[in-house]
Amino acid sequence: DFSCFPDAFLGIAEVLLRWNQEYGNVVNIDLSTSISLLTNEPDHVKTILATQFDSFAKGSLFISQIDSLFGEGVFNSDGEMWKFHRSMTRPFFTRERISDFEIYDRNWDISLKLAKGRLAEGYSIDIQDLIARFTLDSATEFLFGGNVGSLSAGIPYHPSVVRENTTEFSNHPSTSFIKALTEGLLLAAGRLSMGYEWPLSEFTKDRILPLRKIMDDFTDPLMKMALAKREQDLSLDKTPDEKEEPTLLSHLVNHTQGGSKSSERRAFSVYMLAEHPDIENRLRQEIYEKVGSTGAPKYEHMREMRFMKAFLNEVLRLYPPVPVNSRKTTAPVVLPSAGPGQKPVYVPRDINCVYTVMNMHRRTDLWGPDALKFDPDRFLDARVQKYLVPNPYIFCPFNAGPRICLGQQFAYHEASYYLVRLLQQFTEFTLDASANIPPPAHWKSGDGLKPTEKIVPTAHLTLFVKGGLWVRMRELKNDE
């Protein structure tokens, strides 16, 4: 029963890791009301996501568990409806559209002022919150054509300091939105951990719907603006070719009656900078060589910064955004042999197949004896040819196959941009031990990375740092 884990996704990953160590990389589990196959094998992931894609689906159970949070969009649909949503969104993640770095410029300037101001007060910064607000403002401007201004709320003080958060921060709509989204994701993860019995935990009411209303109230002004634009175009009898569709939202309202919303938090890159000062220096050296000490990065710089890409890949390897995922068989499937002496696995229809990206990313037999070491060079040196090229499905931070994340390059660009600007301005990143939630004492004797963790990675549907990632950093001087 996975429901005993407060963060269900990481709980499942930990349970599966123990079972893998005891029984092997493929485990069948009977939960009385459902049967699941739990796999840690890249060839099985390849089968599920690519070679037999049509024999797997999100499934009606998953869709019902997530529906009140995400509705029916590209993330939460199957079959023809998924193909429709995919075809509608794909055109807005082309090179031309994801190369508009002016959006990042504007939001970075605000982010920088907030960071400098808080550091000048002598307090640490929750970099996870700051990056989340930068991402939210940049993404809504890119996708919806309007900036929701979450950075204008400011950033929080840690509860332990004498300063209190301003009324403007506490009452800002974006603060309510982020809180509602986080709580909604945690509730959704709880539903996933309960299987078919999840409605019993919400017998009297849907606990996510009130949170969804808060999120809808936050995004409704952008939706209404786009709908008003559509009505204006209709009144002028504009043809489809004459209508301006600079954003995904404007495209959706011209062709559908709805849109989609998403948000993602990332802070593990800064965590790794704090833990590895030598890597910070190498990144800054590459930034100065390719971009300069003060210039804003452009699209062409992204391809030139090879160590930056390797650094981000290594962060994604050890801390994948979605640590656990699953698909349900829509037809009988035979998964290939997992190696010498192993037999193929027959999987009947209607079986939930769970695969743990995090555990697969950390396997020493797939990545080498140093798999638990943070080392970006593994994506640049001979280990690429030895491990990754022959078996590319050992690395799936953005999924793979037809459902691979549409925003993959957008995410790389946004993360690279933020890191470039951050390293042009700051150095000596350190974790604030007095503010971050420490790992439990028993982690010292745990498996994997637990003995060396300084923070508590946790998950709802995506990975984040429990309690925020509170850091200190020193502003670079002009002569540095």
Coordinates of C-alpha atoms in Angstrom, one line a residue, residues 2 12 15-17 19-20 24-49 56-57 196 324-329 331-338 342-357:
F2 CA 1.9 3.1 -1.3
I12 CA 7.1 4.2 -4.8
V15 CA 10.0 0.7 -2.5
L16 CA 10.8 -0.3 -6.1
L17 CA 14.5 0.2 -5.5
W19 CA 12.4 -4.7 -4.5
N20 CA 14.8 -4.3 -7.4
G24 CA 15.5 -8.0 -9.8
N25 CA 14.6 -5.1 -12.1
V26 CA 11.1 -6.3 -13.0
V27 CA 8.6 -6.9 -10.3
N28 CA 4.9 -8.0 -10.5
I29 CA 2.7 -6.7 -7.7
D30 CA -0.9 -7.7 -6.8
L31 CA -2.8 -5.1 -4.9
S32 CA -5.9 -7.2 -4.7
T33 CA -8.0 -4.7 -6.8
S34 CA -5.3 -4.2 -9.5
I35 CA -2.1 -5.8 -10.8
S36 CA 0.9 -3.7 -11.6
L37 CA 4.2 -4.4 -13.3
L38 CA 7.1 -2.4 -11.9
T39 CA 10.1 -2.1 -14.2
N40 CA 13.5 -0.5 -14.0
E41 CA 14.7 -1.7 -17.5
P42 CA 15.5 0.8 -20.3
D43 CA 14.4 -1.7 -23.0
H44 CA 11.0 -1.9 -21.3
V45 CA 10.7 1.8 -21.1
K46 CA 11.6 2.0 -24.9
T47 CA 8.8 -0.5 -25.6
I48 CA 6.3 1.4 -23.5
L49 CA 7.1 4.9 -24.8
F56 CA -0.1 1.7 -24.0
A57 CA -2.2 4.6 -22.7
Y196 CA -9.0 2.4 -7.8
V324 CA 8.1 7.9 -11.6
N325 CA 5.7 7.4 -14.4
S326 CA 3.3 4.8 -15.7
R327 CA 1.2 3.6 -18.6
K328 CA -1.6 1.0 -18.9
T329 CA -1.6 -1.7 -21.5
A331 CA -3.6 -4.8 -25.6
P332 CA -1.4 -7.8 -24.6
V333 CA 2.3 -7.0 -24.9
V334 CA 5.5 -8.9 -24.7
L335 CA 8.4 -6.9 -23.2
P336 CA 11.8 -7.9 -24.5
S337 CA 14.4 -9.8 -22.5
A338 CA 16.1 -7.6 -19.9
Q342 CA 16.4 -13.2 -18.8
K343 CA 13.1 -14.2 -20.5
P344 CA 10.7 -11.9 -22.3
V345 CA 7.8 -10.7 -20.1
Y346 CA 4.2 -11.3 -21.2
V347 CA 1.9 -8.5 -20.0
P348 CA -1.9 -8.9 -20.4
R349 CA -4.3 -6.1 -21.3
D350 CA -5.3 -3.6 -18.5
I351 CA -2.0 -3.9 -16.5
N352 CA -0.5 -0.8 -15.1
C353 CA 3.2 -0.6 -16.0
V354 CA 5.2 1.7 -13.6
Y355 CA 8.7 2.7 -14.6
T356 CA 11.0 4.7 -12.3
V357 CA 13.2 7.1 -14.2

